[in-house]
PDB file of C-alpha atoms in Angstrom:
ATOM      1  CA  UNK A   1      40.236 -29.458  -5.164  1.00 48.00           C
ATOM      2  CA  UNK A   2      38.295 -27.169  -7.317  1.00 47.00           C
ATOM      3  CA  UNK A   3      39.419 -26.551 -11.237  1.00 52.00           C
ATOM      4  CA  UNK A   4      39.959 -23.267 -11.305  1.00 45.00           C
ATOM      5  CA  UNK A   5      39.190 -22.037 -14.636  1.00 42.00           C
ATOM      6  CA  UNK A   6      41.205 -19.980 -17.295  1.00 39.00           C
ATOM      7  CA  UNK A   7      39.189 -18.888 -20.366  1.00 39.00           C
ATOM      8  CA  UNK A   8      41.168 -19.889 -23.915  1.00 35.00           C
ATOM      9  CA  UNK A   9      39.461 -18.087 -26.924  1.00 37.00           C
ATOM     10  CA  UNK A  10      40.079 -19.650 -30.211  1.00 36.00           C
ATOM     11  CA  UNK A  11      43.050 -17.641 -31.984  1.00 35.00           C
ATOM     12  CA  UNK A  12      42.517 -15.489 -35.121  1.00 32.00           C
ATOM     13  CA  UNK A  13      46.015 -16.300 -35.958  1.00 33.00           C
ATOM     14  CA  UNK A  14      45.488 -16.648 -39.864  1.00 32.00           C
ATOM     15  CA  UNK A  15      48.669 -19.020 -40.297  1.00 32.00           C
ATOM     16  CA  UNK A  16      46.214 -21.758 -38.089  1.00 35.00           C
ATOM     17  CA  UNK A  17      44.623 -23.525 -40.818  1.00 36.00           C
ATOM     18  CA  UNK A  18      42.515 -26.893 -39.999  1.00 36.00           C
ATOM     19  CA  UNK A  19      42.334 -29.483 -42.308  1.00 38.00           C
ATOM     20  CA  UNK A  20      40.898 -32.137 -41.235  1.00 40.00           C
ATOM     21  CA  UNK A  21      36.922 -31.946 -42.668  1.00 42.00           C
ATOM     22  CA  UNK A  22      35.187 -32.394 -39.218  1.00 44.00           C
ATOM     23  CA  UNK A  23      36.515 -28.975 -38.201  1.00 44.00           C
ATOM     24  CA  UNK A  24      34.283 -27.452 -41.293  1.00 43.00           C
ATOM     25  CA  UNK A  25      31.750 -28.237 -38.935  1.00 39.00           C
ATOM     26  CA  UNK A  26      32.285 -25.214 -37.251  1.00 46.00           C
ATOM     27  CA  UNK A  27      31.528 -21.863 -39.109  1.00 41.00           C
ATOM     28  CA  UNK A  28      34.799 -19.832 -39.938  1.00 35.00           C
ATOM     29  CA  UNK A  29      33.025 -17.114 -38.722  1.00 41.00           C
ATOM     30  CA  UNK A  30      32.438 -19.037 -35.142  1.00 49.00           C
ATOM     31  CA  UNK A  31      35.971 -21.047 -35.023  1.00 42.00           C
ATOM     32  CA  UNK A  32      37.716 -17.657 -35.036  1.00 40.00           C
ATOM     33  CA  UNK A  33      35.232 -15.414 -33.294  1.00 46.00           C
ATOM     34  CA  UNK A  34      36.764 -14.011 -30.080  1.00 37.00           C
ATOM     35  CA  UNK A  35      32.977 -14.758 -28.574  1.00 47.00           C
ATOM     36  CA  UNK A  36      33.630 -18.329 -29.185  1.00 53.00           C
ATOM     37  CA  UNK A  37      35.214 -18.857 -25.481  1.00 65.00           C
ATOM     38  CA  UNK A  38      36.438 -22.755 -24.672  1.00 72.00           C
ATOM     39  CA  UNK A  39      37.632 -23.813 -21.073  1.00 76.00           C
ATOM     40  CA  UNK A  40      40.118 -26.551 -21.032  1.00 80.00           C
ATOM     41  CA  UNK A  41      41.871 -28.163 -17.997  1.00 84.00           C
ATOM     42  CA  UNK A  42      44.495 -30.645 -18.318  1.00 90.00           C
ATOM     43  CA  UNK A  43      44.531 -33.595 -16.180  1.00 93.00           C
ATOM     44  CA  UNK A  44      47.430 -35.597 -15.653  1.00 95.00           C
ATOM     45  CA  UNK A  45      47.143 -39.293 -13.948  1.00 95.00           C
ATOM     46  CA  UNK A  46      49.905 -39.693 -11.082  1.00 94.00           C
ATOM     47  CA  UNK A  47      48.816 -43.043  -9.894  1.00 91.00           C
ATOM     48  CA  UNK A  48      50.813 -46.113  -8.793  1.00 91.00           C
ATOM     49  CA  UNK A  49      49.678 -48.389 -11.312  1.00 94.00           C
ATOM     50  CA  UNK A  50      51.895 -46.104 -13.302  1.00 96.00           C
ATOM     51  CA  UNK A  51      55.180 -48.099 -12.283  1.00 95.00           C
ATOM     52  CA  UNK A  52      53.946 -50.862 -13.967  1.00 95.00           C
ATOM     53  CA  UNK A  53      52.235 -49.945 -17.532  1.00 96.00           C
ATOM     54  CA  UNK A  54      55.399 -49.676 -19.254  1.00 97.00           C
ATOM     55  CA  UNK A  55      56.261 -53.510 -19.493  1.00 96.00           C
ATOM     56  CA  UNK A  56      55.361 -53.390 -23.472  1.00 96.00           C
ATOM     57  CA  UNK A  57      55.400 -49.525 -24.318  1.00 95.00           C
ATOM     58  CA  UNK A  58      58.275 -48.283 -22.555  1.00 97.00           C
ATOM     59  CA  UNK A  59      61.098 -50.960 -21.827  1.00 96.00           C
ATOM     60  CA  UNK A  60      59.958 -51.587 -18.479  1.00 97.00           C
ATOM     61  CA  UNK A  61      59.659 -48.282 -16.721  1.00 97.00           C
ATOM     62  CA  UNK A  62      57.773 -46.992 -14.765  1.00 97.00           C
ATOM     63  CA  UNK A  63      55.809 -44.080 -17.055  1.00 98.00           C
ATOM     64  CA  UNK A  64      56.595 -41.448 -15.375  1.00 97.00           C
ATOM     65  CA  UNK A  65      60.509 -42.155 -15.667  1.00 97.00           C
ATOM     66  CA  UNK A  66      62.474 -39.243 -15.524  1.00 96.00           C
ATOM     67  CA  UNK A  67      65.746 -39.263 -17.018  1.00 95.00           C
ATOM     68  CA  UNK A  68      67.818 -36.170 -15.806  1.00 90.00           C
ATOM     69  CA  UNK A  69      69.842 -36.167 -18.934  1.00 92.00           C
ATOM     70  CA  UNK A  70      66.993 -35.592 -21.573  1.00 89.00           C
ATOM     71  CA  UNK A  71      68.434 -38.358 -23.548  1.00 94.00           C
ATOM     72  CA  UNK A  72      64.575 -40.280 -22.962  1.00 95.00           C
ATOM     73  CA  UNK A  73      61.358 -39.116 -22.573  1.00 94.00           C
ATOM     74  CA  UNK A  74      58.867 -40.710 -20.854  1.00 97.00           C
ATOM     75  CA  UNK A  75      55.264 -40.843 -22.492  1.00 95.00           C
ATOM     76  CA  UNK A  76      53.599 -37.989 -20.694  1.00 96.00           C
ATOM     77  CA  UNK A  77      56.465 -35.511 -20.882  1.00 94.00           C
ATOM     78  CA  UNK A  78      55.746 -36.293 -25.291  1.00 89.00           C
ATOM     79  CA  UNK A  79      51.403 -35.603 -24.618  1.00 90.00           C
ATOM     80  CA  UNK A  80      52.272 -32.633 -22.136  1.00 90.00           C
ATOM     81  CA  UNK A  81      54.700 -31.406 -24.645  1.00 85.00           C
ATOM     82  CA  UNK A  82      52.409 -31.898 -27.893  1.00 82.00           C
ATOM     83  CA  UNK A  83      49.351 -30.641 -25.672  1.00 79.00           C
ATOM     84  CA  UNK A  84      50.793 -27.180 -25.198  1.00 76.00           C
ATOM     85  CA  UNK A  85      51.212 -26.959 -29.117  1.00 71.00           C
ATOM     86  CA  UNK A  86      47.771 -27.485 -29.047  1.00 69.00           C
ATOM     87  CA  UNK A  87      46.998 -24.505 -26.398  1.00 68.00           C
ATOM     88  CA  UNK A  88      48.972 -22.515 -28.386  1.00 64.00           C
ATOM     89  CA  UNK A  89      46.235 -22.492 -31.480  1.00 60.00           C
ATOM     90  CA  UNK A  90      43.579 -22.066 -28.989  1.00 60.00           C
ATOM     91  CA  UNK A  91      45.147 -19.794 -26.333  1.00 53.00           C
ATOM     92  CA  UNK A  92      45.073 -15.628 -25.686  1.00 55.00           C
ATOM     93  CA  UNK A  93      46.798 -15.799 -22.465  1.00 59.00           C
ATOM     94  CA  UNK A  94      49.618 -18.766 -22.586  1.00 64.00           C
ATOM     95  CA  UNK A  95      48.216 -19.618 -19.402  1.00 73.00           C
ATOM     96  CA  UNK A  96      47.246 -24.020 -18.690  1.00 77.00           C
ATOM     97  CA  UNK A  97      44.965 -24.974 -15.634  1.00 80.00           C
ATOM     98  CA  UNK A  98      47.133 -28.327 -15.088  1.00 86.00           C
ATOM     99  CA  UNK A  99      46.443 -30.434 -12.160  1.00 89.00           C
ATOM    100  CA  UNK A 100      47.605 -34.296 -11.050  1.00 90.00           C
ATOM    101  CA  UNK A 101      45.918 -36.605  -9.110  1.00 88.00           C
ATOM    102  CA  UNK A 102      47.412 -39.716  -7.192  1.00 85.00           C
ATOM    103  CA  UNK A 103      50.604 -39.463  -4.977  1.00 75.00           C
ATOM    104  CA  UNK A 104      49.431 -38.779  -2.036  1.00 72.00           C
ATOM    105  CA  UNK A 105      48.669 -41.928   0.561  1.00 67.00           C
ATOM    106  CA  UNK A 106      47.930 -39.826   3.776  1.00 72.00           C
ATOM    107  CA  UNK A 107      45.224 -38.401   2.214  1.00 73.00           C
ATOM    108  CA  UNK A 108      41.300 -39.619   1.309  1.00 71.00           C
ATOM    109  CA  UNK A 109      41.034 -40.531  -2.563  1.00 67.00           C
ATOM    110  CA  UNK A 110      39.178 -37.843  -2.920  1.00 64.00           C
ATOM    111  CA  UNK A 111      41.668 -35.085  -2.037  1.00 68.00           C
ATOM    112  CA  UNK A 112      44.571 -36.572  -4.086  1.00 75.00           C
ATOM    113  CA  UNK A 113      44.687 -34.180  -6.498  1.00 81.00           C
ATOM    114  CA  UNK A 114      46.906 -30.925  -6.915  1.00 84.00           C
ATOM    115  CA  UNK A 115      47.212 -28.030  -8.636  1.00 85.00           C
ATOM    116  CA  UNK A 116      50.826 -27.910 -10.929  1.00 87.00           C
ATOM    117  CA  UNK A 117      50.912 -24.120  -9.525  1.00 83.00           C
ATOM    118  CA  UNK A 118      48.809 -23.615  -6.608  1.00 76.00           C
ATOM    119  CA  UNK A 119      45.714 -21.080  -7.224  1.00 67.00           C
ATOM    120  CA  UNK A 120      46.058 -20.667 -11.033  1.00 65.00           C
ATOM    121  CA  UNK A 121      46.978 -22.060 -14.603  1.00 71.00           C
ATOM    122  CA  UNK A 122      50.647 -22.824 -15.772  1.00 75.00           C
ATOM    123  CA  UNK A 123      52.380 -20.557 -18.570  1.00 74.00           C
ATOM    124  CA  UNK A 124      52.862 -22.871 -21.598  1.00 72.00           C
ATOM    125  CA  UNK A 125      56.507 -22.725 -21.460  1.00 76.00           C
ATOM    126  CA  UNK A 126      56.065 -23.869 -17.485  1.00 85.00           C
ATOM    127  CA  UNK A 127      53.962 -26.898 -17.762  1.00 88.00           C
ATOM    128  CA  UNK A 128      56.705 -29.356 -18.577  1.00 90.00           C
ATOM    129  CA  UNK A 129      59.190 -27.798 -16.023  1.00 92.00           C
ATOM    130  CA  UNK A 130      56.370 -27.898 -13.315  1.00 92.00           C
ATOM    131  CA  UNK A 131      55.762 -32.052 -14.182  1.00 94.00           C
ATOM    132  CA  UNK A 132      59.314 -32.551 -14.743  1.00 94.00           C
ATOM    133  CA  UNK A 133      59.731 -31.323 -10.764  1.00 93.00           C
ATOM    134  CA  UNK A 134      56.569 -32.988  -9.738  1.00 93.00           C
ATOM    135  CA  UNK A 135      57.563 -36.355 -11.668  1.00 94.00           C
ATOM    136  CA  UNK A 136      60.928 -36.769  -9.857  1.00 93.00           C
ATOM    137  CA  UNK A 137      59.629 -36.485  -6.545  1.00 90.00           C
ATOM    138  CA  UNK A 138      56.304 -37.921  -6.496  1.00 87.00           C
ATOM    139  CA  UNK A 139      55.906 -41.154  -4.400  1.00 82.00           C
ATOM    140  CA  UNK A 140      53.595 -43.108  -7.053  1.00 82.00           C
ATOM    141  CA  UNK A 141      52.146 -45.325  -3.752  1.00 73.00           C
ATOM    142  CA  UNK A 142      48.223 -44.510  -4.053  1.00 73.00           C
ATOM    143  CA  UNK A 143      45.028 -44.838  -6.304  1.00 77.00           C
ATOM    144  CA  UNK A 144      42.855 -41.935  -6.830  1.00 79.00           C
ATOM    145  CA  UNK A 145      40.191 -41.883  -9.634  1.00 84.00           C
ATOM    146  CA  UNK A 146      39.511 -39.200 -12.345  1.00 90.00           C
ATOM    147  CA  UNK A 147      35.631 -39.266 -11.285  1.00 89.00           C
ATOM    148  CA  UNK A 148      35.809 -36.266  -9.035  1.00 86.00           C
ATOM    149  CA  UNK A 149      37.597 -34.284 -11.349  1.00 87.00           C
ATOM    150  CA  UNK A 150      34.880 -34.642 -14.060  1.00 93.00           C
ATOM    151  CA  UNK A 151      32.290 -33.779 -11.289  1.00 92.00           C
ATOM    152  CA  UNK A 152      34.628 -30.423 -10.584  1.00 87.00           C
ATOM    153  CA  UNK A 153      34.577 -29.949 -14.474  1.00 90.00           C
ATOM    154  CA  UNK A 154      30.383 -30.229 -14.575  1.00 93.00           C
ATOM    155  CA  UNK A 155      30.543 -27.584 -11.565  1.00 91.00           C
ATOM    156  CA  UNK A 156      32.723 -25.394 -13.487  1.00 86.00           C
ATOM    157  CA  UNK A 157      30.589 -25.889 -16.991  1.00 89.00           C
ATOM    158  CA  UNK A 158      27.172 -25.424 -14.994  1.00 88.00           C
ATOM    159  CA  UNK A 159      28.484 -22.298 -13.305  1.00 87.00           C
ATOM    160  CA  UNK A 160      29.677 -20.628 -16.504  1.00 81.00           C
ATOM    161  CA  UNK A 161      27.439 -22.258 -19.142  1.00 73.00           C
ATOM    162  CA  UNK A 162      30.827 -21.902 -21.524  1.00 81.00           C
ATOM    163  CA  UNK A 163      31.819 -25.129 -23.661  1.00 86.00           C
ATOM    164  CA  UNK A 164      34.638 -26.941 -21.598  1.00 89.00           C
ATOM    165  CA  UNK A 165      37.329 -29.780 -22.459  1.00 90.00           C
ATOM    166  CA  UNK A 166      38.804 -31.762 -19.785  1.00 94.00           C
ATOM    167  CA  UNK A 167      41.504 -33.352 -21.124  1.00 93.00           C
ATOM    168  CA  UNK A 168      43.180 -36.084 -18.652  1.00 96.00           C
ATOM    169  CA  UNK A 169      46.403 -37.999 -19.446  1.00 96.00           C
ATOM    170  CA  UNK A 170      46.070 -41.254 -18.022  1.00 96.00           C
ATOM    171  CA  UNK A 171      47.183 -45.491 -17.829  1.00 96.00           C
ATOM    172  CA  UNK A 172      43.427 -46.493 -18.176  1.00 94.00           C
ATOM    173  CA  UNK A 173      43.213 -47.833 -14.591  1.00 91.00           C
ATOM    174  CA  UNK A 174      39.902 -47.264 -13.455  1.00 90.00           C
ATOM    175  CA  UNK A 175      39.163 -48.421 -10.128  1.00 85.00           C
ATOM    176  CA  UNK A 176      35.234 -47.666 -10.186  1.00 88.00           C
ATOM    177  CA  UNK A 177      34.413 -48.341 -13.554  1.00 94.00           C
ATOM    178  CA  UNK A 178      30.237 -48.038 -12.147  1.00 95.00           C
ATOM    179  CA  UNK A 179      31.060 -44.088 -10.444  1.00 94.00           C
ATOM    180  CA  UNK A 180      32.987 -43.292 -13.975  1.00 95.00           C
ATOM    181  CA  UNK A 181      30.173 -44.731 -16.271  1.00 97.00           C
ATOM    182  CA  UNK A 182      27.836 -42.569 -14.087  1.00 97.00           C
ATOM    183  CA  UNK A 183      30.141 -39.672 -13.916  1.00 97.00           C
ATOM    184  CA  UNK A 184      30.483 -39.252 -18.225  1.00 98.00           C
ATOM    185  CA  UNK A 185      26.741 -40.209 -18.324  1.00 98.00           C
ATOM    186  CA  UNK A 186      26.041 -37.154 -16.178  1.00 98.00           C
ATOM    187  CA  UNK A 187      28.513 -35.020 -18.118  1.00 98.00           C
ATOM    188  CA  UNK A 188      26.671 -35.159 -21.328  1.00 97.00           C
ATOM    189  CA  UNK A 189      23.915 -32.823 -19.185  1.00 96.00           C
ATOM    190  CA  UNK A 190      26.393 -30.295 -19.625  1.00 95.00           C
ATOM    191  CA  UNK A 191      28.897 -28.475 -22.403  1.00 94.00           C
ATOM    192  CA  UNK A 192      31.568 -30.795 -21.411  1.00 95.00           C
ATOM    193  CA  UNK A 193      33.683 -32.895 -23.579  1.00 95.00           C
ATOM    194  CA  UNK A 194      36.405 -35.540 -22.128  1.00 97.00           C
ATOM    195  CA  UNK A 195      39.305 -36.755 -24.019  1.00 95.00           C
ATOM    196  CA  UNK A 196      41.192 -39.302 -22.668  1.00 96.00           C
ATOM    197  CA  UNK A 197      44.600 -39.960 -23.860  1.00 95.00           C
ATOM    198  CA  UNK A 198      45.980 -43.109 -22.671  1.00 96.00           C
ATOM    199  CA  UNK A 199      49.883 -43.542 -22.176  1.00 96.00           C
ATOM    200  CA  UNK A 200      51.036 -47.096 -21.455  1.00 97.00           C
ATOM    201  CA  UNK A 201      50.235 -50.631 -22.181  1.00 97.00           C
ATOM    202  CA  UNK A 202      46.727 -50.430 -21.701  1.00 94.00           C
ATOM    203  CA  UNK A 203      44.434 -52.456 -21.613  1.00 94.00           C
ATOM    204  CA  UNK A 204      42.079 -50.268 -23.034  1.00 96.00           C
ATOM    205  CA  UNK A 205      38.571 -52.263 -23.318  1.00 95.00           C
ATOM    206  CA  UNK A 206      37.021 -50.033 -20.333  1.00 95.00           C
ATOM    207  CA  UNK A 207      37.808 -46.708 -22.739  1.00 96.00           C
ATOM    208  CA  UNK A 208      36.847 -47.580 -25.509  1.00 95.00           C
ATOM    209  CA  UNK A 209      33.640 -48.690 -23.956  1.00 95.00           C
ATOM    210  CA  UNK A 210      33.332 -44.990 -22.720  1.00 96.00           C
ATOM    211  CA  UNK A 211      34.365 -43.863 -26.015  1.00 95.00           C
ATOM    212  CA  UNK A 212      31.805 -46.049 -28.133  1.00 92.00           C
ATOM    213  CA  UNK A 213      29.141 -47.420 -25.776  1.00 89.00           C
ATOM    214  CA  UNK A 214      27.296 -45.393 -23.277  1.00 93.00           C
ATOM    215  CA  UNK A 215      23.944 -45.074 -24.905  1.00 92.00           C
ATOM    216  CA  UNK A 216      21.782 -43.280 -22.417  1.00 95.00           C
ATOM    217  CA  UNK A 217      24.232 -40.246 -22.620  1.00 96.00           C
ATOM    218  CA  UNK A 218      22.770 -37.060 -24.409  1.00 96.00           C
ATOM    219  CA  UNK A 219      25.595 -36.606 -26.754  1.00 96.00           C
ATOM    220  CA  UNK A 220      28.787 -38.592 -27.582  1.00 95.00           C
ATOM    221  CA  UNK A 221      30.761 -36.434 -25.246  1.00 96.00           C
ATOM    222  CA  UNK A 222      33.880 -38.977 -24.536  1.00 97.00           C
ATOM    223  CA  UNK A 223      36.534 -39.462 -26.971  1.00 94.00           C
ATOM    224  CA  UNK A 224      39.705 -41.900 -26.302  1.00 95.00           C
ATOM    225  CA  UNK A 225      42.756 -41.650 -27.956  1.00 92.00           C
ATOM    226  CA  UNK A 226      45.785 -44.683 -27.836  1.00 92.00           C
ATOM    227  CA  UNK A 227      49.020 -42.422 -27.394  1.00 88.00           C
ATOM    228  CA  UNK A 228      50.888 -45.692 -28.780  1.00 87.00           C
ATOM    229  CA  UNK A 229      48.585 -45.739 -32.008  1.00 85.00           C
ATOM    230  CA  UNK A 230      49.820 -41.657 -32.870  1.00 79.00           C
ATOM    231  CA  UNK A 231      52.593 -41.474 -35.478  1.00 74.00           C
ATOM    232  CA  UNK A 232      55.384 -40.055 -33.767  1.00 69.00           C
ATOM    233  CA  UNK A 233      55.937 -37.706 -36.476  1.00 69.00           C
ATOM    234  CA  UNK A 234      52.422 -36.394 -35.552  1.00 67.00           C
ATOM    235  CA  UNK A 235      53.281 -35.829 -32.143  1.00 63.00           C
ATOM    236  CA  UNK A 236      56.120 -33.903 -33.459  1.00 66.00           C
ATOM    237  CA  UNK A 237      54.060 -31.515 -35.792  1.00 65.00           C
ATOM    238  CA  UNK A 238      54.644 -28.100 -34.132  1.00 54.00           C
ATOM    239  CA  UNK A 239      51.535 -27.039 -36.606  1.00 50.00           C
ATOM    240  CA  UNK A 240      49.300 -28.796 -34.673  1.00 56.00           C
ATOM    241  CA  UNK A 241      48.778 -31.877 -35.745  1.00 63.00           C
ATOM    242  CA  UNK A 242      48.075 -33.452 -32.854  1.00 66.00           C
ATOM    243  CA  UNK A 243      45.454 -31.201 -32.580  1.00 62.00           C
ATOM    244  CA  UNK A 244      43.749 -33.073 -35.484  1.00 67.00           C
ATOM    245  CA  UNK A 245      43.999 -36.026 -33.776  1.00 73.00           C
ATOM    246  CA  UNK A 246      43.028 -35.532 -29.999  1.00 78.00           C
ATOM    247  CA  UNK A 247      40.423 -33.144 -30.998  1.00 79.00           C
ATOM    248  CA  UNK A 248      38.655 -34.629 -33.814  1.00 81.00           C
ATOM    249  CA  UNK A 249      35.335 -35.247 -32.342  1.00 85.00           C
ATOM    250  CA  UNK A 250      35.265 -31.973 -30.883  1.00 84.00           C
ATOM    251  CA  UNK A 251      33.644 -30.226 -33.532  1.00 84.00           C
ATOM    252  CA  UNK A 252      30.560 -32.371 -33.985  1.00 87.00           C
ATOM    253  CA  UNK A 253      30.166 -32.414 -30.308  1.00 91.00           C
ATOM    254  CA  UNK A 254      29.957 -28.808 -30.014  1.00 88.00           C
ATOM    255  CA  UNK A 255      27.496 -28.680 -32.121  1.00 88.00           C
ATOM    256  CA  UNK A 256      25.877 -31.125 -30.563  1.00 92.00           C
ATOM    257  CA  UNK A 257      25.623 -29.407 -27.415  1.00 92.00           C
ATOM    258  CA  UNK A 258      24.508 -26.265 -29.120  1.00 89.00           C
ATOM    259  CA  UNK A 259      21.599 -28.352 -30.323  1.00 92.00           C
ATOM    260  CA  UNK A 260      20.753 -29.690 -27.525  1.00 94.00           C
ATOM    261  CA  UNK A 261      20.442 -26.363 -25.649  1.00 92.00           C
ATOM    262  CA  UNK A 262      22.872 -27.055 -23.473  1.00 91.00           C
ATOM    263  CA  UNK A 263      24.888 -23.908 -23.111  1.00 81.00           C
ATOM    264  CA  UNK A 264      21.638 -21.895 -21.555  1.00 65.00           C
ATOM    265  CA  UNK A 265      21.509 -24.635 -18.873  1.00 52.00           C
TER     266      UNK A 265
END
């Protein structure tokens, strides 16, 4: 699978107002530059552990329930949902690189993943149809692990030397907890940050771990983020809000790779 990328530019939009202080970080003059050019793919988790992280969070179902009638939601249809808000602040072209990974059995772990529309992004208004369709038919029967994808992620920062986000959607499982250690460790080589947003009932001790441990990495570059711990009525804030929340750290670790040098690598 390769990520293919879609440059986002921060919007000039005047009626997007941050207020949360770490954004200051930035310069005004940077955060709504049109030079300041961010690459962000979203990663959704499709695995079979899935069926069963909802005991506690979701009455039981499996987390990627779909009910036809749009009377529930199931947890990633709410992050998918509040995520595009997000693009929207950041986004010139209403266009997501969304992929999945998991699903597939007949293949090798390493080529379960997928593209939500073969060859190139999503338009923002398409990413929730696109998971909706690939949510109700998806046979949630295999593990695959996010590792690769960050490895596809330090290709795509390497090649371009632009500041990238992966942001993946995911239960926690981690079947190589060693390869993913190794994997963020590596990342922080590159202008890569990874936020994690975990859906389900956890636990979460191996993300946190990533989030707050790690030492030998270069710069924090991992943040994790309890979907279950976000006020709902932040979810709901069409101003962004949950901007403030998944992308807190963001700031300081952009400037953290521009300190380091990083974006000349």
């Amino acid at each position: 699978m390769r990520l293919a990328g879609v440059n986002i530019r921060l919007a000039r939009s005047s009626s997007h107002h941050f207020s949360t202080s770490s954004w200051d970080v930035l310069s005004v003059r940077e955060l709504y530059s049109s030079q300041f050019q961010i690459n962000i793919p979203l990663l959704v988790d499709f695995t079979e552990s899935n069926l069963v992280k909802g005991e506690e969070t979701f009455e039981g179902r499996s987390l990627h329930y779909i009910d036809k009638t749009g009377r529930i939601t199931n947890p990633y249809q709410t992050v998918i949902s509040a995520i595009a808000r997000v693009f929207e602040l950041f986004d010139d072209d209403d266009s997501i690189p969304a992929f999945g990974y998991g699903g597939y059995p007949e293949r090798p772990i390493a080529e379960r993943y997928f593209s939500f529309v073969e060859g190139q992004g999503c338009e923002l208004d398409e990413v929730l149809q696109r998971y909706f369709a690939i949510a109700s038919t998806m046979e949630l029967n295999s593990s695959a692990s996010f590792v690769p994808v960050i490895y596809e992620a330090i290709k795509m920062a390497k090649m371009s030397c632009r500041y990238h986000i992966l942001i993946i959607i995911s239960d926690g499982h981690v079947d190589d907890p060693v390869m993913a250690r190794r994997a963020i460790v590596e990342a922080s080589e590159y202008p890569l940050s990874i936020v994690m947003i975990g859906v389900g009932d956890g636990p979460w001790t191996l993300m946190n771990e990533f989030d707050d441990g790690l030492s030998e990495r270069r710069f924090d570059n991992f943040q994790f983020v309890n979907y279950n711990t976000i006020p709902k009525g932040v979810l709901d804030n069409p101003d962004g809000g949950f901007a403030m929340q998944a992308l807190m750290e963001i700031p300081d670790q952009y400037n953290q790779i521009r300190k380091l040098g990083l974006m000349r690598k």
